[in-house]
mmCIF file of C-alpha atoms in Angstrom:
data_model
loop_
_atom_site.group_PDB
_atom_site.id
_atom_site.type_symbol
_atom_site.label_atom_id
_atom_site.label_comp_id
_atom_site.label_asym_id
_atom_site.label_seq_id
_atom_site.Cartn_x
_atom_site.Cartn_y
_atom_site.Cartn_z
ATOM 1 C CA UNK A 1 140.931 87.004 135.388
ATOM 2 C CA UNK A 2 142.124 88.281 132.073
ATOM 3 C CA UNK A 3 143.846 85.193 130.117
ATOM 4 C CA UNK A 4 147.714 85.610 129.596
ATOM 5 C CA UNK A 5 147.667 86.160 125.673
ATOM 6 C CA UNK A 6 145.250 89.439 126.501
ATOM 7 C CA UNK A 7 147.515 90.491 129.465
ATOM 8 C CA UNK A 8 150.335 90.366 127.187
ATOM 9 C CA UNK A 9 148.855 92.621 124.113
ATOM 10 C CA UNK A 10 147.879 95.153 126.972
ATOM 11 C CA UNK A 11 151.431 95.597 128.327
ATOM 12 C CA UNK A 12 153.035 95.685 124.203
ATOM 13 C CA UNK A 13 150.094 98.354 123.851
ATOM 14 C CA UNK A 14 150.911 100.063 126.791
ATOM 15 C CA UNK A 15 154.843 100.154 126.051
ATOM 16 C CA UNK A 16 154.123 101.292 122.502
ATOM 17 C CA UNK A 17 151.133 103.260 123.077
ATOM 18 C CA UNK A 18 151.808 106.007 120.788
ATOM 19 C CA UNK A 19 152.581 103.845 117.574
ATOM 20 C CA UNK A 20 149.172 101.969 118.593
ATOM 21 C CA UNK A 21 147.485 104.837 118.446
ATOM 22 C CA UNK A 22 149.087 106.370 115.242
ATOM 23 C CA UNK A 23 148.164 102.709 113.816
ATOM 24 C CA UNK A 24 144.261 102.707 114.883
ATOM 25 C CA UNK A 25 143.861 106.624 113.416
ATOM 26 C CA UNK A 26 145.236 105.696 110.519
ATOM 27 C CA UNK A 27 143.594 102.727 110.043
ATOM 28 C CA UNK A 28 139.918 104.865 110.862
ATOM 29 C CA UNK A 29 140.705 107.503 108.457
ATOM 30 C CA UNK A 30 141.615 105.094 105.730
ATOM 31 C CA UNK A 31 138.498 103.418 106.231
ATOM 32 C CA UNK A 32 136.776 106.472 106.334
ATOM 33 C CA UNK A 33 138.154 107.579 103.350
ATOM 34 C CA UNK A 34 137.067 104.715 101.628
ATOM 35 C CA UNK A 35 133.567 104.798 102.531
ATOM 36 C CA UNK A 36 133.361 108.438 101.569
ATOM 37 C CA UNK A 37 135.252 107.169 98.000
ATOM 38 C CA UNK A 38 132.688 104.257 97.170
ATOM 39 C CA UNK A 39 129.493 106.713 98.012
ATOM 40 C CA UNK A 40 130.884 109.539 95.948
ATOM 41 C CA UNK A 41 131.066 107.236 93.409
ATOM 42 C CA UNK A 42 128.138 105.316 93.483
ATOM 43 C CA UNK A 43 126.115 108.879 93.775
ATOM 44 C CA UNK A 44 127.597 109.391 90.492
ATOM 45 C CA UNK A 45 126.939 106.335 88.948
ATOM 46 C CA UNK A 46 123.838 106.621 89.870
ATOM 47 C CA UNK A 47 122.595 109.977 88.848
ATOM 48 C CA UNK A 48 124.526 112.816 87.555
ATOM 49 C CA UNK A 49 126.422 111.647 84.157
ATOM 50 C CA UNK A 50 124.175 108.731 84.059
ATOM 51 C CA UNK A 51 120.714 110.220 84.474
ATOM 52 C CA UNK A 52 118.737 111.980 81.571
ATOM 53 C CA UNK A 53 116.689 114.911 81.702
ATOM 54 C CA UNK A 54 113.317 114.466 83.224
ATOM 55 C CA UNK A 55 111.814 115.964 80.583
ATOM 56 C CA UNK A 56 112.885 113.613 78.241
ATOM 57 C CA UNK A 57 112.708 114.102 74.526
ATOM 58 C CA UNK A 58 113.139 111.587 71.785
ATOM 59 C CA UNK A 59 113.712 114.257 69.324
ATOM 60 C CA UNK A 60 116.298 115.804 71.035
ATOM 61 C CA UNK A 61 118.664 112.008 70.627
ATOM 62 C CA UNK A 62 116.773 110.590 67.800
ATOM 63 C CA UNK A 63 116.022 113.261 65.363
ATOM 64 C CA UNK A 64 114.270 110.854 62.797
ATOM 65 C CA UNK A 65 111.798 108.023 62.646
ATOM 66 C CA UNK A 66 113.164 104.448 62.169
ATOM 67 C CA UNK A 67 109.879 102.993 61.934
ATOM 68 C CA UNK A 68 108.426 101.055 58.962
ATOM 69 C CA UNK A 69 106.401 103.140 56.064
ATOM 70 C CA UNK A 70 103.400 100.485 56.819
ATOM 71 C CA UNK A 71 103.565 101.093 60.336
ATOM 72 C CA UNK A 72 103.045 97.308 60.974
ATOM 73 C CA UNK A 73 104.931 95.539 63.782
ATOM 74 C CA UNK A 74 108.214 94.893 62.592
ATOM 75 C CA UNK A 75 108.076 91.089 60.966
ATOM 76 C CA UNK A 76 111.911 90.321 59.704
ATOM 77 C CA UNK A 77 113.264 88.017 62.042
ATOM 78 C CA UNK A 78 114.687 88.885 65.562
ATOM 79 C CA UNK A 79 118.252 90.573 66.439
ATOM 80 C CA UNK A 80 118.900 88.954 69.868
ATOM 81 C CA UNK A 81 121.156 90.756 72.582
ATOM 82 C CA UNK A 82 122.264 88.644 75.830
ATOM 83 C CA UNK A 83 123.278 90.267 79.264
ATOM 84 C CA UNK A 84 123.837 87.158 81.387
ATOM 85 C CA UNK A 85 125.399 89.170 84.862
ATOM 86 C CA UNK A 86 123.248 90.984 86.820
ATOM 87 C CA UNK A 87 124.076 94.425 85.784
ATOM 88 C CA UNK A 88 120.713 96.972 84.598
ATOM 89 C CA UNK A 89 123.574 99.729 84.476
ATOM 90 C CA UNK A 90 124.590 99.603 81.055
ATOM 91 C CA UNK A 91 127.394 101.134 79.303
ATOM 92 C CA UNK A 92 128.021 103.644 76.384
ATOM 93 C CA UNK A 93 129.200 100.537 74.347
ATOM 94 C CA UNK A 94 126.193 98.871 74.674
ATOM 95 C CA UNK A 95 123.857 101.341 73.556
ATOM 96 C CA UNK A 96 125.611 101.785 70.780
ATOM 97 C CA UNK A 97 125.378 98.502 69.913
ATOM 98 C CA UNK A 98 121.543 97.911 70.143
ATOM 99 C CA UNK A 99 121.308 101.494 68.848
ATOM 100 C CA UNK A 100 122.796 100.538 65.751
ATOM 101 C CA UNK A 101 121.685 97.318 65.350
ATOM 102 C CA UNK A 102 117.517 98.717 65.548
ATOM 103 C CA UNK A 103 118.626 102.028 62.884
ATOM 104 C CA UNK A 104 120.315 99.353 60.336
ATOM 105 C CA UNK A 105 117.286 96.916 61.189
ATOM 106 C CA UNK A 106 113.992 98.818 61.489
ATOM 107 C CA UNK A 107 112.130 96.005 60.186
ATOM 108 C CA UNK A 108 113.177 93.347 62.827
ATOM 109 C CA UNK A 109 112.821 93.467 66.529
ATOM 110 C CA UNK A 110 115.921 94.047 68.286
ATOM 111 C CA UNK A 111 114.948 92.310 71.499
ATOM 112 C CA UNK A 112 117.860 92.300 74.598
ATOM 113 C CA UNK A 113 117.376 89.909 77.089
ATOM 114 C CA UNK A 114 119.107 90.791 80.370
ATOM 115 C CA UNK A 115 119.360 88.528 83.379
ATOM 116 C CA UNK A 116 119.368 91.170 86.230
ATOM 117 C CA UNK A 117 115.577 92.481 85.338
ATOM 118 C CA UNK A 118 114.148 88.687 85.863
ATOM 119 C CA UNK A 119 114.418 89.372 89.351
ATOM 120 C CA UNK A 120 112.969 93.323 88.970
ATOM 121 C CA UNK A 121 109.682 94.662 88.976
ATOM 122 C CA UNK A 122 107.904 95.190 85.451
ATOM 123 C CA UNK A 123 109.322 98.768 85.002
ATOM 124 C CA UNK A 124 113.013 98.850 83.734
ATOM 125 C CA UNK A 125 115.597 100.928 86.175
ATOM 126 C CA UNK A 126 115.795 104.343 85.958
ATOM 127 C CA UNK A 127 118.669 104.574 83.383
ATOM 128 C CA UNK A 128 119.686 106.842 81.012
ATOM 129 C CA UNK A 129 120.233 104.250 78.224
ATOM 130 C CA UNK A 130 117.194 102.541 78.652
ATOM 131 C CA UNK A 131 115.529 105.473 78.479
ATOM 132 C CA UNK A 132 117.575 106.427 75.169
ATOM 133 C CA UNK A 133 116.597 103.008 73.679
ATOM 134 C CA UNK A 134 112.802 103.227 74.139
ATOM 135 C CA UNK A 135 112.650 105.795 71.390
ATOM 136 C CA UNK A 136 113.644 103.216 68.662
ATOM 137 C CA UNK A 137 109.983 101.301 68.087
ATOM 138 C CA UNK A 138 111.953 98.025 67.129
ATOM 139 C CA UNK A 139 113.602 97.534 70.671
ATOM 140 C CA UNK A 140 112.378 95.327 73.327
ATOM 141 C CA UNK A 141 114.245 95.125 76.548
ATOM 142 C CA UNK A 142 113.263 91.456 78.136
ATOM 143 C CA UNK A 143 113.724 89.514 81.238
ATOM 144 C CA UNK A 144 116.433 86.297 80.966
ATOM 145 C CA UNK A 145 115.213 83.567 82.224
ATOM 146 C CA UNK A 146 117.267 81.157 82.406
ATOM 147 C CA UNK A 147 115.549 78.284 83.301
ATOM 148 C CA UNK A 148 112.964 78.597 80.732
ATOM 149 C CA UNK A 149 115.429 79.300 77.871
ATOM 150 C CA UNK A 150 116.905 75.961 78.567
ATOM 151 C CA UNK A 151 114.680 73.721 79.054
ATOM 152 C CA UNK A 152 113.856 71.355 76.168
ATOM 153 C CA UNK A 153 117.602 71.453 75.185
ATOM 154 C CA UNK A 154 120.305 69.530 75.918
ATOM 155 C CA UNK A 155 121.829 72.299 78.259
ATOM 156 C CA UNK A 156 118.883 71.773 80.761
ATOM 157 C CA UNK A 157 120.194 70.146 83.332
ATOM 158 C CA UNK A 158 124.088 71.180 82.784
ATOM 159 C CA UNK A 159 122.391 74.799 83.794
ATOM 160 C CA UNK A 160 120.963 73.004 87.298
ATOM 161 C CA UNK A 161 123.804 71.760 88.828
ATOM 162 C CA UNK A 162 124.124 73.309 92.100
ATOM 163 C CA UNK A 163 127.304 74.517 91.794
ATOM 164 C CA UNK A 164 127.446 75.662 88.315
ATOM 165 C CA UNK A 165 128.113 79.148 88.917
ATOM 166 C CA UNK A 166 131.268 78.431 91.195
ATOM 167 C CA UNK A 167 133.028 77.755 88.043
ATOM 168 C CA UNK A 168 135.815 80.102 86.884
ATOM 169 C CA UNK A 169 134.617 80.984 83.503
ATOM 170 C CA UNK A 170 130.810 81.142 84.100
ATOM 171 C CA UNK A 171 129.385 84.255 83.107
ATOM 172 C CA UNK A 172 131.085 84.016 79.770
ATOM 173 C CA UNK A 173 130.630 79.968 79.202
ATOM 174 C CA UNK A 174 126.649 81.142 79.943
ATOM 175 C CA UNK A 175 126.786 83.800 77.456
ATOM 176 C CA UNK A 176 128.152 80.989 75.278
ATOM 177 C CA UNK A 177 124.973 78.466 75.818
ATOM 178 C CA UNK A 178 122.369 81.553 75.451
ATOM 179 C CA UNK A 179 123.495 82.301 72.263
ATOM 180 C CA UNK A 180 123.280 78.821 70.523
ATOM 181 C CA UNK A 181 119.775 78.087 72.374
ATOM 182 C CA UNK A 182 118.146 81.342 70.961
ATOM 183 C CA UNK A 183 119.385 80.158 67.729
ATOM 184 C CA UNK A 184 118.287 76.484 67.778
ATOM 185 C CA UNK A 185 114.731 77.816 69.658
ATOM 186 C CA UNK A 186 113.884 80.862 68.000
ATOM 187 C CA UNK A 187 116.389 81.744 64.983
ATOM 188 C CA UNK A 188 117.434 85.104 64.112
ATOM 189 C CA UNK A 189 120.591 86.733 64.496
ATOM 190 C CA UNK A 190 122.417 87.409 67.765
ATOM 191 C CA UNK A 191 124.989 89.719 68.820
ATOM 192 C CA UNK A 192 127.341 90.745 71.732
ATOM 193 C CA UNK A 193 126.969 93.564 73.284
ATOM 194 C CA UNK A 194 130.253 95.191 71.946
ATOM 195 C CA UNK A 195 129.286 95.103 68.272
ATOM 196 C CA UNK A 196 128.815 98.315 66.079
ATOM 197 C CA UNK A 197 126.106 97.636 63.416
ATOM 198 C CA UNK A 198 126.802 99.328 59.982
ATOM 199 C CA UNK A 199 124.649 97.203 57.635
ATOM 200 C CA UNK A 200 121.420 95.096 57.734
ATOM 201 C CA UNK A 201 122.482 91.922 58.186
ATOM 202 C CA UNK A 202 119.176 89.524 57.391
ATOM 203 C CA UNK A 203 120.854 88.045 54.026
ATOM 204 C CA UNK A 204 123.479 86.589 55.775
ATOM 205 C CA UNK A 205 121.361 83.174 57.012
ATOM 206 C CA UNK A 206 123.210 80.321 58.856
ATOM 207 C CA UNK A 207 126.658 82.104 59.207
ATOM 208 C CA UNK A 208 129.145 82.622 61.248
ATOM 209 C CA UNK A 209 132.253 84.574 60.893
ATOM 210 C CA UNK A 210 135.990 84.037 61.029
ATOM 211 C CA UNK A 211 138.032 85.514 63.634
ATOM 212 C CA UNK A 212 141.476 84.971 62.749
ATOM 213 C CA UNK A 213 143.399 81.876 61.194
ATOM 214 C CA UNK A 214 141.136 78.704 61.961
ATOM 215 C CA UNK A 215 139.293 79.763 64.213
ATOM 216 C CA UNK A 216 135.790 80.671 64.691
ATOM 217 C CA UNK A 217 133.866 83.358 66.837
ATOM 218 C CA UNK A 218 130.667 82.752 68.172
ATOM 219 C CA UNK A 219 130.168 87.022 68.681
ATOM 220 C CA UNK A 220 127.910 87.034 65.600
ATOM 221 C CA UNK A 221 125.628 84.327 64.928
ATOM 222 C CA UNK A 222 122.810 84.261 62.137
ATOM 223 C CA UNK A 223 120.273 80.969 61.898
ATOM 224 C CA UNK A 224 117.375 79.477 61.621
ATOM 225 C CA UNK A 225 115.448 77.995 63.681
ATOM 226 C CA UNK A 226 115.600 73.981 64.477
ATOM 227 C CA UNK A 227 118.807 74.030 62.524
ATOM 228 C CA UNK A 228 121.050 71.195 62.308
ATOM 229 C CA UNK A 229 124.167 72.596 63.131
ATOM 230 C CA UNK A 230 122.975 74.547 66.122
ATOM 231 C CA UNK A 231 121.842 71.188 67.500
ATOM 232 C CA UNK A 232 125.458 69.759 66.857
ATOM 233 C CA UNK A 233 126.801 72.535 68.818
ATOM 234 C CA UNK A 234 124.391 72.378 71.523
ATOM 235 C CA UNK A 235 125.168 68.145 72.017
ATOM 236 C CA UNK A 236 129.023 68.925 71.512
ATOM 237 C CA UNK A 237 128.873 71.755 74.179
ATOM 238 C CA UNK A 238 127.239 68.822 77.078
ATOM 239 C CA UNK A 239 129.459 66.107 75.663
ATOM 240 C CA UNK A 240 132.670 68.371 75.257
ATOM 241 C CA UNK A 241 132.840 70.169 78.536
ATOM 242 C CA UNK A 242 135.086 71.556 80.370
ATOM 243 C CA UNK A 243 134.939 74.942 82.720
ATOM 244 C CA UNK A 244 138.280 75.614 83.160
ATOM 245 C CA UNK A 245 139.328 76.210 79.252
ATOM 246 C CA UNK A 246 138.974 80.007 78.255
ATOM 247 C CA UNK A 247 137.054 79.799 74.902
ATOM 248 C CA UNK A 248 136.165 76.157 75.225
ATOM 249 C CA UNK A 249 132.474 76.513 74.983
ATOM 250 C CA UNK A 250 132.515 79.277 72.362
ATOM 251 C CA UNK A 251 135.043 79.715 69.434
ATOM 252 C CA UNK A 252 136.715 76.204 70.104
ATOM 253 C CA UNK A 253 133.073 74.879 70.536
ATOM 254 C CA UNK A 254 132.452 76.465 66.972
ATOM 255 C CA UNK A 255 135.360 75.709 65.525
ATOM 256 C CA UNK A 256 135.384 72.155 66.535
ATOM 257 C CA UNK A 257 131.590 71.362 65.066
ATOM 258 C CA UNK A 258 132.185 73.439 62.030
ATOM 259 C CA UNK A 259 135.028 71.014 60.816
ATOM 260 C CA UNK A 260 133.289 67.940 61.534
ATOM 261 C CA UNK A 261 130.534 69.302 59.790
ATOM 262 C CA UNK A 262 132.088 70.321 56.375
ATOM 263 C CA UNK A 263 134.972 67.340 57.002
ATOM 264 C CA UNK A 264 137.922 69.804 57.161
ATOM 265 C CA UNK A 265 141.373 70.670 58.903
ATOM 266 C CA UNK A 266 141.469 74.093 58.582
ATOM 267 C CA UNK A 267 138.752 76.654 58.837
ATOM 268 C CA UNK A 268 138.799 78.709 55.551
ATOM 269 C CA UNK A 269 135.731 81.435 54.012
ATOM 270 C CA UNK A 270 133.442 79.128 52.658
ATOM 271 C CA UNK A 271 129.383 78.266 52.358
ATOM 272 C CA UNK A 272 129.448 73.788 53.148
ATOM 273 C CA UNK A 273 126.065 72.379 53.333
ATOM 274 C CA UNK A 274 124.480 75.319 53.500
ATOM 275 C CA UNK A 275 126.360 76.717 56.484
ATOM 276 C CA UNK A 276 128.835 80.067 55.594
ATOM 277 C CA UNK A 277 131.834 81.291 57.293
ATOM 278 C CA UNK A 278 132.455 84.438 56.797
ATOM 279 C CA UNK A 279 135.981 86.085 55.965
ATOM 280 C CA UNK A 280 137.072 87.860 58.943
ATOM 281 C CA UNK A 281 136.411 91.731 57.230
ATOM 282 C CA UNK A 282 132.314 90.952 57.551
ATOM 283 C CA UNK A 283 132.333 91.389 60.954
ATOM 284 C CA UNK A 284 135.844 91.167 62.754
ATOM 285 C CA UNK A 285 137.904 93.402 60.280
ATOM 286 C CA UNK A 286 139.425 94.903 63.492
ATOM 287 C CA UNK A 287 141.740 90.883 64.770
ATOM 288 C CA UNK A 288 141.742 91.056 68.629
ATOM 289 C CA UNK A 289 145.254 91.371 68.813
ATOM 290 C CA UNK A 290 144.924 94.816 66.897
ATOM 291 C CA UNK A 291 142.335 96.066 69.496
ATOM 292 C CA UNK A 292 144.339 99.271 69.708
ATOM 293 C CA UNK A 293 143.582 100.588 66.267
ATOM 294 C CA UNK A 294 140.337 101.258 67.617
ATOM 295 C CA UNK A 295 141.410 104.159 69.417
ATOM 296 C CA UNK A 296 144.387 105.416 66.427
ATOM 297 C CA UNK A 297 142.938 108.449 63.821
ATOM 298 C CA UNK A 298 141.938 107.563 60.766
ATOM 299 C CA UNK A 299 140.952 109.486 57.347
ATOM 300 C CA UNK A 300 137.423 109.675 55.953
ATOM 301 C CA UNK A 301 139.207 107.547 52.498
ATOM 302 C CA UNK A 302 140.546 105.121 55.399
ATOM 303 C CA UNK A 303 137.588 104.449 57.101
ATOM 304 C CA UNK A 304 135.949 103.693 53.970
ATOM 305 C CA UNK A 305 138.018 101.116 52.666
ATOM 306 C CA UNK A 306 138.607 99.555 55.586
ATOM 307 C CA UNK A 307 134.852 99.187 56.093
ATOM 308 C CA UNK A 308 134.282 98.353 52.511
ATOM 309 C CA UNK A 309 133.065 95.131 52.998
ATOM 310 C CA UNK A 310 132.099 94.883 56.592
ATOM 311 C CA UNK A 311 128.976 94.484 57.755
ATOM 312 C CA UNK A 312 129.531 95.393 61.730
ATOM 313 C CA UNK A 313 132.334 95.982 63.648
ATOM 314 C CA UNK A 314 133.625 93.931 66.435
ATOM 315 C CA UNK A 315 135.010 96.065 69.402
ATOM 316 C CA UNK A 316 137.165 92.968 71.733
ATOM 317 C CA UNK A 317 135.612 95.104 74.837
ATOM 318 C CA UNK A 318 137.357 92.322 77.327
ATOM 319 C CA UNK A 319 140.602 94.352 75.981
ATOM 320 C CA UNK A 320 139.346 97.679 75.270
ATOM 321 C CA UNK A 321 137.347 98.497 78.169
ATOM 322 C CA UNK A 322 139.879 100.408 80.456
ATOM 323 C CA UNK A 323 141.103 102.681 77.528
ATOM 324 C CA UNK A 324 139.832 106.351 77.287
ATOM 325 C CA UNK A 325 138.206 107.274 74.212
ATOM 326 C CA UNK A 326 138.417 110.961 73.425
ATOM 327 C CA UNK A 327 135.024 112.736 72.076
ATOM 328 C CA UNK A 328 134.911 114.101 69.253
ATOM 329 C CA UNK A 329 138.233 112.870 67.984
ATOM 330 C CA UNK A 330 139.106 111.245 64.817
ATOM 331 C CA UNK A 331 139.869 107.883 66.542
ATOM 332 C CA UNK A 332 138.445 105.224 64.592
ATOM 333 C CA UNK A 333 135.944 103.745 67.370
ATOM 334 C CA UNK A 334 134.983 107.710 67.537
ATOM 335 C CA UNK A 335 134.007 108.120 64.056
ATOM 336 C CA UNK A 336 131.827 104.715 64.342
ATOM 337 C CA UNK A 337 129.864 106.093 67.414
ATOM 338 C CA UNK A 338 129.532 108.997 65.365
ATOM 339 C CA UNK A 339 127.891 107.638 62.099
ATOM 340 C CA UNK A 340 126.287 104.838 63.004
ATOM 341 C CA UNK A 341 125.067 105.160 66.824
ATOM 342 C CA UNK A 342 124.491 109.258 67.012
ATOM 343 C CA UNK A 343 122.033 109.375 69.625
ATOM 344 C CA UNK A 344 124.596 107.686 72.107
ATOM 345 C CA UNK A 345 127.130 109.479 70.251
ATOM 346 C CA UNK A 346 125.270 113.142 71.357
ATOM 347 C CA UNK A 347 124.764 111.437 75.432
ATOM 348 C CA UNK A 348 128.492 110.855 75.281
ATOM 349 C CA UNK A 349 129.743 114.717 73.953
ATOM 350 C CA UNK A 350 126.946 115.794 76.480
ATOM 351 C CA UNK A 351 128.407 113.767 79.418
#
């Protein structure tokens, strides 16, 4: 026999048959709406916008060699990129930011790790930026693996808990331990992925710059190898922990090591023991909470001065994502893709 709770629902169905049945076709055309959104979308995302010509030229994006007059393998000390989700799809933003990094570098390999090809095949995905990026001789596009990058470190077996990536903050609190590992392992200079390069920056060894008052960022990072402070930071970021502190493993972490380590109270432009913070116009001349300037005209005599002494330009992308950037304009972050990334500056006006 049917049980009573069923019999019931049949007999409210029954006396309200036509508001059931208004429910269920609504409910079956939203959903059907929504499947027909997501594969639109995806379709797009996929191909379309995103996709390049087959016919592929390098001459078409990159009108002019970057390589080195000896032709040697470059030899100046690595540029390191980190992509620690498991995104291949990457973004306008960051090709600009490897693309300028490798035209204002040609002598240094500007190598970008990124976590989602560990699992793929030896070919990259079919993507128009990767495809963009392979014209530049000085770019290598790498696996991350993780693992491997941390083992002989202090962060080796924080990275192996079990439940690690349950925490709230992890992707960013891993970008955060890549970055100081690659420094303290390999050296070089490293970079976020929403940086616009406008100068070489190889003279500007163990530094770090400012962000705003006493505080540190950890976006640009320039060291090498074995260093001692990168080993302080590395002890303080097992020792210090905490997950559930926004910044606590990156710009506090920073912050916190670079005033033990000169003996301070308050973070100031200076070069102490051989470490150098930077004033906040070498690479953040834009503060976070002035994101919005990005996307304000500005004159040809403006854009100069304000970029007088910077050396790349910080673009707070956790803020500045979801805001529309008209191309060509004479918005600010519009004249940087312009001048300093043009090959992703050409995909964009052709998109």
């Amino acid at each position: 026999r049917m049980p009573n709770y069923l019999l019931k629902l049949t007999r409210v169905l029954q006396s309200h048959k036509h508001r059931a049945l208004l429910i269920l076709i609504f409910m079956f055309l939203s959903f059907a709406y929504l499947t027909l959104y997501w594969r639109i979308t995806q379709d797009s995302y996929n191909s379309g916008l995103y996709s390049l010509p087959v016919e592929f030229s390098c001459a078409h994006y990159v009108p002019f060699s970057i390589s080195n007059a000896s032709g040697h393998p470059p030899s100046k000390g690595n540029v390191f990129f980190v992509e620690t989700s498991e995104r291949t799809n990457p973004s306008y933003l960051f090709s600009c930011s490897v693309e300028s990094a490798a035209r204002t570098h040609p002598d240094s390999r500007v190598v970008v790790l990124m976590k989602g090809l560990a699992k793929e095949k030896a070919t990259l995905p079919k993507h128009w930026v990767f495809s963009l990026l392979s014209c530049f001789p000085n770019v290598e596009i790498q696996p991350l693996h993780l693992p491997e990058l941390f083992s002989g470190t202090p962060l080796a077996k924080w990275y192996l808990w079990p439940l690690r990536h349950w925490e709230p903050y992890f992707l960013p609190i891993l970008s955060d331990a890549c970055r100081i590992v690659l420094m303290w392992k390999f050296g070089g200079i490293y970079l976020d992925t929403d940086f616009i390069v406008l100068k070489n920056l190889q003279n500007l060894t163990n530094a770090l710059g400012i962000q705003n008052e006493d505080e540190l960022n950890g976006a640009f990072l320039s060291f090498k190898p074995k260093h001692k402070f990168m080993e302080l930071c590395m002890k303080d970021f097992v020792k210090n922990y905490n997950s559930w502190i926004w910044g606590r493993q990156g710009p506090h972490l920073l912050t916190r090591v670079f005033k033990k380590w000169c003996s301070i109270r308050t973070i100031q432009s200076m070069n102490c023991k051989g470490v150098s913070a930077l004033p906040p116009e070498a690479v953040y001349p834009i503060p976070w909470q002035d994101w919005r300037k990005l996307f304000e005209p500005v004159s040809a005599m403006e854009l100069h001065k304000l970029l007088k002494n910077t050396y790349a330009v910080h673009i707070w992308n956790k803020m500045s994502h979801r805001t529309r950037l008209e191309i060509p304009s004479q918005a600010l972050l519009a004249q940087l893709y312009s001048q300093f990334c043009p090959a992703t500056y050409a995909k964009m006006k052709q998109d």
